[in-house]
CSV table of C-alpha atoms in Angstrom, one decimal:
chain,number,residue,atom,x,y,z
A,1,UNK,CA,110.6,98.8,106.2
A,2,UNK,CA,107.5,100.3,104.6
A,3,UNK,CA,109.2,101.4,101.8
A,4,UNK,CA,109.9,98.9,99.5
A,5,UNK,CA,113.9,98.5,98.6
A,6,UNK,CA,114.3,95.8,95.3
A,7,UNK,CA,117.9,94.9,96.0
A,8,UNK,CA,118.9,93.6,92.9
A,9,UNK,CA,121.6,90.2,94.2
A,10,UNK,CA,123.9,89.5,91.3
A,11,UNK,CA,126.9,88.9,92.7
A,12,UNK,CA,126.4,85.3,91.8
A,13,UNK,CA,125.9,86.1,88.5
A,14,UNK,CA,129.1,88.2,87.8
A,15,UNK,CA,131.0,86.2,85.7
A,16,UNK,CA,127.8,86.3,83.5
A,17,UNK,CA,128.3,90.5,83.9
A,18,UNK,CA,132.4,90.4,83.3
A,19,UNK,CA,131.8,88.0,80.1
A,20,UNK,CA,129.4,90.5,79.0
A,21,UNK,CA,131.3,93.5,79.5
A,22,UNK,CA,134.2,91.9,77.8
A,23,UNK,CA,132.1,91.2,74.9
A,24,UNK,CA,131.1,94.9,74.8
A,25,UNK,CA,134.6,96.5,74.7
A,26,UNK,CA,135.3,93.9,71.8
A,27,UNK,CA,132.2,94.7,69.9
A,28,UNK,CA,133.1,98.2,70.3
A,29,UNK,CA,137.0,98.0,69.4
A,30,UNK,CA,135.4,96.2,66.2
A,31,UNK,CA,132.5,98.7,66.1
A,32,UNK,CA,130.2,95.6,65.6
A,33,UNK,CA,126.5,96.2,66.3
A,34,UNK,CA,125.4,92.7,65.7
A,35,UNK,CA,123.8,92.9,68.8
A,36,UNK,CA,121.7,95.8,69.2
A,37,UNK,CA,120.8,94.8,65.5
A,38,UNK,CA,119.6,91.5,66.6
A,39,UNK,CA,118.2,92.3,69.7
A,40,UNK,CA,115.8,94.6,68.4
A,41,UNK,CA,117.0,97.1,71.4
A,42,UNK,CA,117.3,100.6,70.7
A,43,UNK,CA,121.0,101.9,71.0
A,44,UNK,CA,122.0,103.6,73.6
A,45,UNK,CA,125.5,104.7,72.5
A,46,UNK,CA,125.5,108.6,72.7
A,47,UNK,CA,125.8,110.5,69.6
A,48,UNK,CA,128.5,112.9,69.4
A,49,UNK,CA,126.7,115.7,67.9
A,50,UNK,CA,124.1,115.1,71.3
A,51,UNK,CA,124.0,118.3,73.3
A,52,UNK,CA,122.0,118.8,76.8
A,53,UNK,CA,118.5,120.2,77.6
A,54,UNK,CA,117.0,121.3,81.0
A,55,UNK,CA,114.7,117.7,80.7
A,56,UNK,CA,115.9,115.7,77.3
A,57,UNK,CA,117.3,116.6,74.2
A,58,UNK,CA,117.9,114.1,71.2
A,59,UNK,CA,120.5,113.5,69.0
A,60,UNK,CA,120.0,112.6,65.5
A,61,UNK,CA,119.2,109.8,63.4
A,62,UNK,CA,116.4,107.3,63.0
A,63,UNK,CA,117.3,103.9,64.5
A,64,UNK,CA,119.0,104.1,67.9
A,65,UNK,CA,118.2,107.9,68.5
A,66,UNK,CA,118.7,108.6,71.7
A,67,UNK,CA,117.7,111.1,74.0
A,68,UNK,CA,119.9,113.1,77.2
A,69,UNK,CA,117.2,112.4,80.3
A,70,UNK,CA,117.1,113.8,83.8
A,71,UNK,CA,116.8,111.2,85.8
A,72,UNK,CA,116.5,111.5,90.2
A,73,UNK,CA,120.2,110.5,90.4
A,74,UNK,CA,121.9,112.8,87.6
A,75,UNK,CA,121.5,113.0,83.5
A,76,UNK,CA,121.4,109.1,81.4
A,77,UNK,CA,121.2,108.5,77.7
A,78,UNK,CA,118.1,106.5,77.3
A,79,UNK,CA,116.2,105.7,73.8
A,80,UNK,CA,113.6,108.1,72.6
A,81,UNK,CA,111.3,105.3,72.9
A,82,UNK,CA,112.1,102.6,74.5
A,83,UNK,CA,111.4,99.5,73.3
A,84,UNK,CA,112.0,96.4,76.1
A,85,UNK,CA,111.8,98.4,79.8
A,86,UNK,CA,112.5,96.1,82.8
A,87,UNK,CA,110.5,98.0,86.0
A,88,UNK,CA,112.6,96.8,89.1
A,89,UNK,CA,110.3,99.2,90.9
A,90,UNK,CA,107.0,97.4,91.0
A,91,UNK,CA,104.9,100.7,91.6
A,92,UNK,CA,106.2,102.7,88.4
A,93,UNK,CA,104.9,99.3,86.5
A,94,UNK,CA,101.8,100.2,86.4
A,95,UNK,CA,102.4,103.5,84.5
A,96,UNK,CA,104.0,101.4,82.1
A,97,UNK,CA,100.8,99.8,81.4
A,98,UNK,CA,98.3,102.9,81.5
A,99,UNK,CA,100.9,104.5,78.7
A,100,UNK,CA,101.1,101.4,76.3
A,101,UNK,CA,104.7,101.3,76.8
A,102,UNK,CA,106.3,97.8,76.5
A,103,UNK,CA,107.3,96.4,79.9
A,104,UNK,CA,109.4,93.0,79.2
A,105,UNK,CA,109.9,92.4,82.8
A,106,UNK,CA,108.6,93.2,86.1
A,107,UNK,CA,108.6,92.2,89.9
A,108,UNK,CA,106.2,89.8,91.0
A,109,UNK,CA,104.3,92.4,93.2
A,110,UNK,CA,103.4,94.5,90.1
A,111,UNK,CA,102.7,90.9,88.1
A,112,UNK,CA,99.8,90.2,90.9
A,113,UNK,CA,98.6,93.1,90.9
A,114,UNK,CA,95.0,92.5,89.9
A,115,UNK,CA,94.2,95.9,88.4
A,116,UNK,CA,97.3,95.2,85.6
A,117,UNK,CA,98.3,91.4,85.6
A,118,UNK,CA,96.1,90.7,82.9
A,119,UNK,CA,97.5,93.6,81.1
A,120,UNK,CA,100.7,92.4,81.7
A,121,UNK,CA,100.1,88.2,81.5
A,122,UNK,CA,98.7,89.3,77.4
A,123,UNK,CA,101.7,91.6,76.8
A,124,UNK,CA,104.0,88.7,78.0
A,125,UNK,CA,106.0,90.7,80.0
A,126,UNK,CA,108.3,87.9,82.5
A,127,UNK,CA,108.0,87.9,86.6
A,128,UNK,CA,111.1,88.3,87.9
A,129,UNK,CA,110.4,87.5,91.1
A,130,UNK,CA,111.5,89.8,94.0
A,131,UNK,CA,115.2,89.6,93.7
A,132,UNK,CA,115.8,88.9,89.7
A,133,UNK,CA,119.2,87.6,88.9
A,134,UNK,CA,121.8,89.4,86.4
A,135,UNK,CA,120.9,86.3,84.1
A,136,UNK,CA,117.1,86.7,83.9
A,137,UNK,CA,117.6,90.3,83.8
A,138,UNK,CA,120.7,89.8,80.5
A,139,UNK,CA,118.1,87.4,78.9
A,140,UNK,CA,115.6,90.3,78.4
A,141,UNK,CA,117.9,91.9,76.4
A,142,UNK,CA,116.0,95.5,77.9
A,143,UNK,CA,117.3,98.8,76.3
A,144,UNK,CA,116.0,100.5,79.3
A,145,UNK,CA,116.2,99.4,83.5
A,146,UNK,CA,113.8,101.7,85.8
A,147,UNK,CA,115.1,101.2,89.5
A,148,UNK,CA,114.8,103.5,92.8
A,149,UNK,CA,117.7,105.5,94.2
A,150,UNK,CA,119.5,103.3,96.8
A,151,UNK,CA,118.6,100.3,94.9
A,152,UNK,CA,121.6,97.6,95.5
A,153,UNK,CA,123.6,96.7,92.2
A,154,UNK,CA,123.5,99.8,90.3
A,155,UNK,CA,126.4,100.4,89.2
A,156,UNK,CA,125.8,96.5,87.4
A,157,UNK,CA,122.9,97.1,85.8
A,158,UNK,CA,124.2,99.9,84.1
A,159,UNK,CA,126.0,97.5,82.2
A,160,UNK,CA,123.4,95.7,80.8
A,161,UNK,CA,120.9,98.4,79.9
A,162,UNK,CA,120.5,102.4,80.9
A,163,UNK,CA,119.3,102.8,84.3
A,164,UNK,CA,116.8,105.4,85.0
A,165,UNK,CA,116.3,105.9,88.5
A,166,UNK,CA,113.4,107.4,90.3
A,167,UNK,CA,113.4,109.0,94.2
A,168,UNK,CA,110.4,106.9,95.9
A,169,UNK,CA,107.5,109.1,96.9
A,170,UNK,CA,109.4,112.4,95.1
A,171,UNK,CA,105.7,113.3,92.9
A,172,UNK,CA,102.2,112.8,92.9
A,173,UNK,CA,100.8,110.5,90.9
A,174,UNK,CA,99.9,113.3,87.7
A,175,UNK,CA,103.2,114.5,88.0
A,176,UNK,CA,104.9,110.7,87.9
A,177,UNK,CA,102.5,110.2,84.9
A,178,UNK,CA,103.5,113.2,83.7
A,179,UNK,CA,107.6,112.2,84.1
A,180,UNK,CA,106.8,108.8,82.6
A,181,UNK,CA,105.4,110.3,79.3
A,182,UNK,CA,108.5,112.0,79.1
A,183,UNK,CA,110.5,108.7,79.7
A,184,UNK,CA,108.7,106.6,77.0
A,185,UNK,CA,107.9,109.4,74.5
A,186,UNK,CA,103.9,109.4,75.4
A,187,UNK,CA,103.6,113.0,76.7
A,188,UNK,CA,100.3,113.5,74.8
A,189,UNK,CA,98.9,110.2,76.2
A,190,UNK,CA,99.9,111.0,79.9
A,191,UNK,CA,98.3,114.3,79.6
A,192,UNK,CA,95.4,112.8,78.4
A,193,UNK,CA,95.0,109.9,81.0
A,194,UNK,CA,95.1,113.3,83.4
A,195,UNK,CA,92.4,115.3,81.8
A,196,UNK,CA,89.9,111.9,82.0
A,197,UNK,CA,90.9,111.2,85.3
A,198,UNK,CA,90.1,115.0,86.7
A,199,UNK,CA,86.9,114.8,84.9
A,200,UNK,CA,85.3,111.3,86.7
A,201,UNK,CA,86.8,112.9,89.9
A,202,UNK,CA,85.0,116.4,88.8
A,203,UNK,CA,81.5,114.6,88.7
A,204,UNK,CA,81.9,112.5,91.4
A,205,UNK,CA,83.4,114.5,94.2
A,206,UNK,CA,80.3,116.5,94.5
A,207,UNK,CA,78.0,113.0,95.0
A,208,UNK,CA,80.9,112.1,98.1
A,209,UNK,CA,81.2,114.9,99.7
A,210,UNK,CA,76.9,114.9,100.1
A,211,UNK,CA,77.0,111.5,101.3
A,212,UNK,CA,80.1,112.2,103.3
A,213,UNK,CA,79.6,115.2,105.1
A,214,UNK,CA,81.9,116.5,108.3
A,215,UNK,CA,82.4,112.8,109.0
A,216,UNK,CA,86.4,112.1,109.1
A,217,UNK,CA,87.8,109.0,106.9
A,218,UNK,CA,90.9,106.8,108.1
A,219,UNK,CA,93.1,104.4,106.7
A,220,UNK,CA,94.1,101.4,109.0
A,221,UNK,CA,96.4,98.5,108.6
A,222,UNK,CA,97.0,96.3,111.5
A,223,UNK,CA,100.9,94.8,111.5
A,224,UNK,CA,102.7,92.9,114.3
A,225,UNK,CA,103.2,95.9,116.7
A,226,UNK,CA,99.8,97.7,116.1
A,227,UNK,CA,98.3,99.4,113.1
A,228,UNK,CA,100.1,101.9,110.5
A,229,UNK,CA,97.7,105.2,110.0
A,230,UNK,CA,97.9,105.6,106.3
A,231,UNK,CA,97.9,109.7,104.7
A,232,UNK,CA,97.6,110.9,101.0
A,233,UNK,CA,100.7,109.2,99.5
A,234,UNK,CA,101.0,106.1,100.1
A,235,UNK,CA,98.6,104.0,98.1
A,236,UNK,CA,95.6,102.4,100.1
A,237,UNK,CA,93.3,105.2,98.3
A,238,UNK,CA,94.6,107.8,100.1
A,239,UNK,CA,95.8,109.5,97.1
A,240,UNK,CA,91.3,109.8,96.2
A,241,UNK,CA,90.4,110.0,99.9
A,242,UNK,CA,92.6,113.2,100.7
A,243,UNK,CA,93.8,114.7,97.8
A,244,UNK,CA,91.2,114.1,95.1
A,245,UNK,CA,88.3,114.6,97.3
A,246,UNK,CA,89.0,116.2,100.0
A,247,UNK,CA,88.1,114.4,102.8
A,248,UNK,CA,89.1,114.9,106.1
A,249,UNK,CA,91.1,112.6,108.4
A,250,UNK,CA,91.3,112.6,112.3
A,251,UNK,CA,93.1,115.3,113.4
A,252,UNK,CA,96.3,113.4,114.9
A,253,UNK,CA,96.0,111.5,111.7
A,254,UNK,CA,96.1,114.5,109.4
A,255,UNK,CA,99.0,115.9,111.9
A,256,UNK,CA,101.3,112.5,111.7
A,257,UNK,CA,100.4,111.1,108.5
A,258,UNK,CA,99.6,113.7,106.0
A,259,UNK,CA,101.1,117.2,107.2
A,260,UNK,CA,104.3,115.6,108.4
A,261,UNK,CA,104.7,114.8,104.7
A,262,UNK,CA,105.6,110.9,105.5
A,263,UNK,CA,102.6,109.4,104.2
A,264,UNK,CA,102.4,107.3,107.1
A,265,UNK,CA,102.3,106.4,111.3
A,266,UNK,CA,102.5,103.6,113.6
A,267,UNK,CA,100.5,103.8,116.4
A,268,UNK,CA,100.0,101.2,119.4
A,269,UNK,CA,96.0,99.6,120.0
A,270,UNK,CA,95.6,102.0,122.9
A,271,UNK,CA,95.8,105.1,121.2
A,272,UNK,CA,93.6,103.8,118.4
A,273,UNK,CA,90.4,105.5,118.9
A,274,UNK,CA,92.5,109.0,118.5
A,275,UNK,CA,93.3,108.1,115.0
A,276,UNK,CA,90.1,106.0,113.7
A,277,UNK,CA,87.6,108.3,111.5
A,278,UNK,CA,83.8,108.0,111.1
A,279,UNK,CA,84.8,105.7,108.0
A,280,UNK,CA,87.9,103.5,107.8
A,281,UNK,CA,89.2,101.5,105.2
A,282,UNK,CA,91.1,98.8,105.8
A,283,UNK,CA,93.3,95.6,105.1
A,284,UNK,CA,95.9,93.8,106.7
A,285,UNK,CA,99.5,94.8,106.0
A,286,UNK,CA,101.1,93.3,103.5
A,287,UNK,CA,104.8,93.4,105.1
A,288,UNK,CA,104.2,90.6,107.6
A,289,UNK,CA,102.1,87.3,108.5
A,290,UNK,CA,100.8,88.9,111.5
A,291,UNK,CA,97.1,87.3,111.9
A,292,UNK,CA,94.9,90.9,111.2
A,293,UNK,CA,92.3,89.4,113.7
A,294,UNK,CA,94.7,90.8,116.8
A,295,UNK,CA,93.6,94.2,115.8
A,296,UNK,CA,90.4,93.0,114.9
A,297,UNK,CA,88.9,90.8,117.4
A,298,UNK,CA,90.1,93.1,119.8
A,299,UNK,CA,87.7,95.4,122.0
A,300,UNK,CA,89.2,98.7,120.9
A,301,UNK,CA,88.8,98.2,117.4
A,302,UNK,CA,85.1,96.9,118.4
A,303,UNK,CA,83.9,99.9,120.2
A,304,UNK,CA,85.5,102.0,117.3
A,305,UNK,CA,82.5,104.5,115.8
A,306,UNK,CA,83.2,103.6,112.1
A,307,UNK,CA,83.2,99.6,113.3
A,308,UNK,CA,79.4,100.1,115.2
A,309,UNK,CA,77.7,101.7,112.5
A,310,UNK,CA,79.4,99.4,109.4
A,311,UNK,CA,81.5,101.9,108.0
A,312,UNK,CA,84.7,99.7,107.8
A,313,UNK,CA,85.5,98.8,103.9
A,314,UNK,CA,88.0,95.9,103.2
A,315,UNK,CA,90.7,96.9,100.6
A,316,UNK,CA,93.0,94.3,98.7
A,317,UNK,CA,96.4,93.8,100.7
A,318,UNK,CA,98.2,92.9,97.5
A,319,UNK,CA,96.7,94.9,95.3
A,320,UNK,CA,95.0,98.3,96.9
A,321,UNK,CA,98.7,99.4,98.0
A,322,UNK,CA,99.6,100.6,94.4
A,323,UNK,CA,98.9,104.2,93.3
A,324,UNK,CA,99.9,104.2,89.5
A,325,UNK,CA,97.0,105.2,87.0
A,326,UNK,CA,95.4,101.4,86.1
A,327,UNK,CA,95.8,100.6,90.3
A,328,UNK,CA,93.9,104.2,91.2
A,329,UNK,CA,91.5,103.9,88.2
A,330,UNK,CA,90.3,100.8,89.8
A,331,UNK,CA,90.4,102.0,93.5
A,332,UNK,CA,87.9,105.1,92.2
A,333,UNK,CA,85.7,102.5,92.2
A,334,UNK,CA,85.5,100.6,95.1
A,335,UNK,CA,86.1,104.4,97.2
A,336,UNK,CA,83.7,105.8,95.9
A,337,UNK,CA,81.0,103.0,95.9
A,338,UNK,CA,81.8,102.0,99.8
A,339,UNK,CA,81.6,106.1,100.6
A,340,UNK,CA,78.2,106.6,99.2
A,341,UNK,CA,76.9,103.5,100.4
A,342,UNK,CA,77.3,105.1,104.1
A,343,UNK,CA,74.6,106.8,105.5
């Protein structure tokens, strides 16, 4: 599938989950807080004078305030600033990092990624692989779990930490940045990462569009079955080539890819030259260990336009698919080098 689904295995870790559950009904029959005292973790018990707002309202008192947040599945009691987030998302993790807000654990996607491992590597946050277990995930001791809707287990991992859960490919990136400064309390800084982003888009939009002209601009992956056309919101750049600055995409392209609102199509080698632009950018998908050279030894891709003239850029398969802040701050880059290079 091209949208990535964590599923979160802990069924062989349920004893771990029914020991700890038990635990928590006796701590709570003995109002004990040893453990959120000890675990540095903010509490997340509800207050009882804590009332609803339309996006968060808190409840009083210093330590363990908590806050009433709208998540994409339904209202959950999270801390007012949380303290030890586990991202099970991978591509929220870098918002995580572009806000300052302390990510304990992450997937191992968001852990390579080369615009925020070192970020993450000096923070010490923990790789948790790609399916994390119900023990790594307990050892963290998280007061807040960020998972997608549909992600399997989460009714479990509600019982080690809140669980705030996000619709895949619901916002834009500004208004994800926007929700995540809500989530960790950082509203100011989120609005500020905005402001400086619009203003290096602001002066160098003008510069890309000169050098770019009428010439159209695609985004190609070759996979095992053909190539996937990539639109405005789905990573690869798209989110700068399209929607920052405007650039047009083939016209089947813009049809199936960007209007249709999927972010995405898969198309066969033959109708390839319908979708490939004056300028491509490309990598080999990520999904599969198809050899990329079957797309691009192959004479279609060879006659292309964009392949003839050495407009083809090479982004990072591992890396160039993320679209949080750091990941597009260091995509601006490279775009925007590789577009006025052509000429």
């Amino acid at each position: 599938m091209l949208k990535r689904r964590n599923s979160i295995w802990i069924i062989s870790a349920l004893i771990v989950l029914l020991v700890l559950n038990a635990c928590g009904q006796s701590a709570t029959s003995s109002n004990t807080t040893e453990t959120a005292n000890t675990t540095g973790a903010a509490d997340t018990e509800s207050s009882t004078g804590s009332t609803s707002a339309s996006d968060a309202d808190t409840t009083t008192g210093a330590e363990g305030e908590t806050v009433t947040y709208q998540s994409d599945a339904g209202e959950v009691e999270i801390p007012v600033e949380p303290k030890r987030i586990i991202d099970l998302t991978a591509f929220s993790t870098g918002y995580f990092v572009a806000l300052d807000a302390p990510v304990v654990g992450a997937l191992s996607g968001a852990i390579n990624n080369k615009y925020i491992k070192d970020q993450l590597k000096s923070e010490g946050t923990t790789d948790l692989g790609e399916q994390p277990t119900a023990e790594q995930l307990i050892s963290l001791k998280p007061d807040l779990i960020i998972a997608y809707t549909g992600t399997e287990g989460l009714d479990k991992l509600s019982q080690i930490a809140p669980v705030v859960q996000l619709q895949y490919g619901k916002r834009n990136f500004k208004d994800l940045m926007l929700e995540m400064g809500k989530l960790t309390n950082r509203e100011a800084e989120a609005k500020d990462w905005i402001t400086q982003w619009e203003a290096k888009i602001n002066e160098l939009k003008p510069k890309v569009l000169a050098a770019v002209g009428d010439r159209t601009v695609s985004i190609l992956n070759p996979y095992a079955k053909g190539l996937f056309v990539f639109g405005h919101n789905y990573g690869r750049g798209g989110e700068i080539l399209y929607d920052e600055f405007g650039l047009k995409a083939p016209k089947r392209a813009q049809t199936e890819a960007i209007d249709s609102g999927t972010g995405w199509a898969s198309i066969s080698m033959e109708v390839l030259p319908e979708y490939a632009g004056d300028i491509i950018f490309t990598s080999p998908w990520s999904g599969d260990t198809t050899d990329p050279k079957i797309v691009y030894d192959n004479t279609v891709w060879k006659n292309l336009t964009a392949v003839k003239e050495g407009h083809v850029f090479q982004l990072d398969p591992t890396s160039d698919t993320y679209n949080d802040p750091v990941s597009l701050e260091g995509q601006l880059k490279f775009i925007s080098d590789s577009l006025l290079s052509v000429k």
